[in-house]
Amino acid sequence: MAVAEAMIAHYNAQDADAYVALMTDDACEAGYRGDVLRNGKEGVRAGLKSMFAEFPGNHAEILSGHMLGEHVVLHERVSRSADAEPFEVMSIYSFKGDKVSRVEFVR
């Protein structure tokens, strides 16, 4: 669970490089059981940098977290800016060893 929580801390610091350092080279981010949004470590890095540029006030708050085997599920509240309505998301982190291989988002 510590790795997923560290990823959220890097996300909140808008540090895409530190975020992807905790991922496998072939990692991806995807919709739950759906299309891949960002493919590979470099795709995730580029996507995050673009999102951070668009939403400089972006912030995720962990509401709760659970670990089962090689999976961590975080319930998060995300705010894009002070003016935007926050939204909630469930993020499912899958691991290969000590690195994240896939993150799926349920919204």
Short mmCIF file of C-alpha atoms in Angstrom, two decimals:
data_model
loop_
_atom_site.label_atom_id
_atom_site.label_comp_id
_atom_site.label_asym_id
_atom_site.label_seq_id
_atom_site.Cartn_x
_atom_site.Cartn_y
_atom_site.Cartn_z
CA MET A 1 0.00 0.00 0.00
CA ALA A 2 2.95 2.31 0.67
CA VAL A 3 3.90 2.41 -3.04
CA ALA A 4 0.39 3.48 -4.13
CA GLU A 5 0.32 6.11 -1.37
CA ALA A 6 3.75 7.37 -2.50
CA MET A 7 2.43 7.62 -6.06
CA ILE A 8 -0.41 9.84 -4.84
CA ALA A 9 2.11 12.02 -2.97
CA HIS A 10 4.15 12.38 -6.20
CA TYR A 11 0.93 13.06 -8.15
CA ASN A 12 0.02 15.84 -5.70
CA ALA A 13 3.52 17.30 -6.01
CA GLN A 14 3.02 17.15 -9.80
CA ASP A 15 6.22 15.12 -10.07
CA ALA A 16 5.55 12.84 -13.04
CA ASP A 17 9.13 11.53 -13.01
CA ALA A 18 8.92 10.30 -9.39
CA TYR A 19 5.43 8.88 -10.06
CA VAL A 20 6.53 6.74 -13.01
CA ALA A 21 9.73 5.66 -11.20
CA LEU A 22 7.42 3.43 -9.15
CA MET A 23 6.04 1.73 -12.30
CA THR A 24 7.23 -1.07 -14.56
CA ASP A 25 8.47 -0.02 -18.01
CA ASP A 26 5.36 -1.51 -19.66
CA ALA A 27 2.90 -0.10 -17.10
CA CYS A 28 -0.32 1.58 -18.16
CA GLU A 29 -3.24 3.56 -16.81
CA ALA A 30 -6.70 2.59 -18.00
CA GLY A 31 -10.39 2.90 -17.39
CA TYR A 32 -11.74 0.00 -15.34
CA ARG A 33 -11.92 -3.01 -17.66
CA GLY A 34 -11.66 -0.56 -20.52
CA ASP A 35 -9.40 1.32 -22.85
CA VAL A 36 -5.82 2.17 -21.97
CA LEU A 37 -5.51 5.90 -21.34
CA ARG A 38 -1.71 6.09 -21.03
CA ASN A 39 0.51 3.29 -22.30
CA GLY A 40 4.02 2.51 -21.04
CA LYS A 41 6.03 4.43 -18.48
CA GLU A 42 6.79 7.19 -21.02
CA GLY A 43 3.13 7.45 -22.04
CA VAL A 44 2.12 7.85 -18.40
CA ARG A 45 4.83 10.48 -17.85
CA ALA A 46 3.77 12.49 -20.93
CA GLY A 47 0.07 12.24 -20.03
CA LEU A 48 0.65 13.39 -16.47
CA LYS A 49 2.83 16.31 -17.53
CA SER A 50 0.13 17.43 -19.95
CA MET A 51 -2.58 17.12 -17.29
CA PHE A 52 -0.48 18.98 -14.70
CA ALA A 53 0.05 21.81 -17.19
CA GLU A 54 -3.71 22.00 -17.82
CA PHE A 55 -4.68 21.68 -14.15
CA PRO A 56 -1.89 23.22 -12.00
CA GLY A 57 -4.12 23.03 -8.89
CA ASN A 58 -4.87 19.33 -9.35
CA HIS A 59 -4.91 17.37 -6.06
CA ALA A 60 -6.00 13.87 -4.94
CA GLU A 61 -7.01 13.05 -1.38
CA ILE A 62 -7.00 9.40 -0.27
CA LEU A 63 -10.29 8.69 1.52
CA SER A 64 -9.57 5.00 2.18
CA GLY A 65 -7.36 2.19 0.98
CA HIS A 66 -7.34 -1.59 0.91
CA MET A 67 -4.75 -4.19 -0.05
CA LEU A 68 -5.43 -7.74 -1.25
CA GLY A 69 -2.61 -9.83 -2.64
CA GLU A 70 -0.88 -7.93 -5.43
CA HIS A 71 -3.60 -5.26 -5.64
CA VAL A 72 -4.23 -2.00 -3.84
CA VAL A 73 -7.51 -0.11 -4.12
CA LEU A 74 -7.65 3.56 -3.16
CA HIS A 75 -10.84 5.59 -2.86
CA GLU A 76 -9.85 9.14 -3.79
CA ARG A 77 -11.40 12.58 -4.04
CA VAL A 78 -9.83 14.58 -6.86
CA SER A 79 -9.99 18.34 -7.30
CA ARG A 80 -8.81 19.83 -10.59
CA SER A 81 -8.91 23.43 -9.33
CA ALA A 82 -10.37 25.57 -6.55
CA ASP A 83 -13.31 26.41 -8.83
CA ALA A 84 -14.03 22.90 -10.13
CA GLU A 85 -16.38 20.43 -8.47
CA PRO A 86 -14.34 17.57 -6.92
CA PHE A 87 -15.06 14.02 -8.07
CA GLU A 88 -14.44 10.62 -6.54
CA VAL A 89 -12.59 7.73 -8.12
CA MET A 90 -11.55 4.22 -7.17
CA SER A 91 -8.01 3.50 -8.35
CA ILE A 92 -6.94 -0.13 -8.62
CA TYR A 93 -3.16 -0.63 -8.56
CA SER A 94 -1.79 -3.97 -9.83
CA PHE A 95 1.80 -4.92 -9.05
CA LYS A 96 4.62 -6.92 -10.58
CA GLY A 97 7.02 -7.34 -7.70
CA ASP A 98 7.44 -3.98 -5.98
CA LYS A 99 6.44 -1.87 -9.02
CA VAL A 100 3.01 -0.89 -10.32
CA SER A 101 2.17 -2.52 -13.65
CA ARG A 102 -1.35 -1.15 -14.16
CA VAL A 103 -3.66 1.44 -12.65
CA GLU A 104 -7.36 1.23 -13.48
CA PHE A 105 -9.80 4.01 -12.64
CA VAL A 106 -13.47 3.49 -11.72
CA ARG A 107 -15.54 6.68 -12.00
#
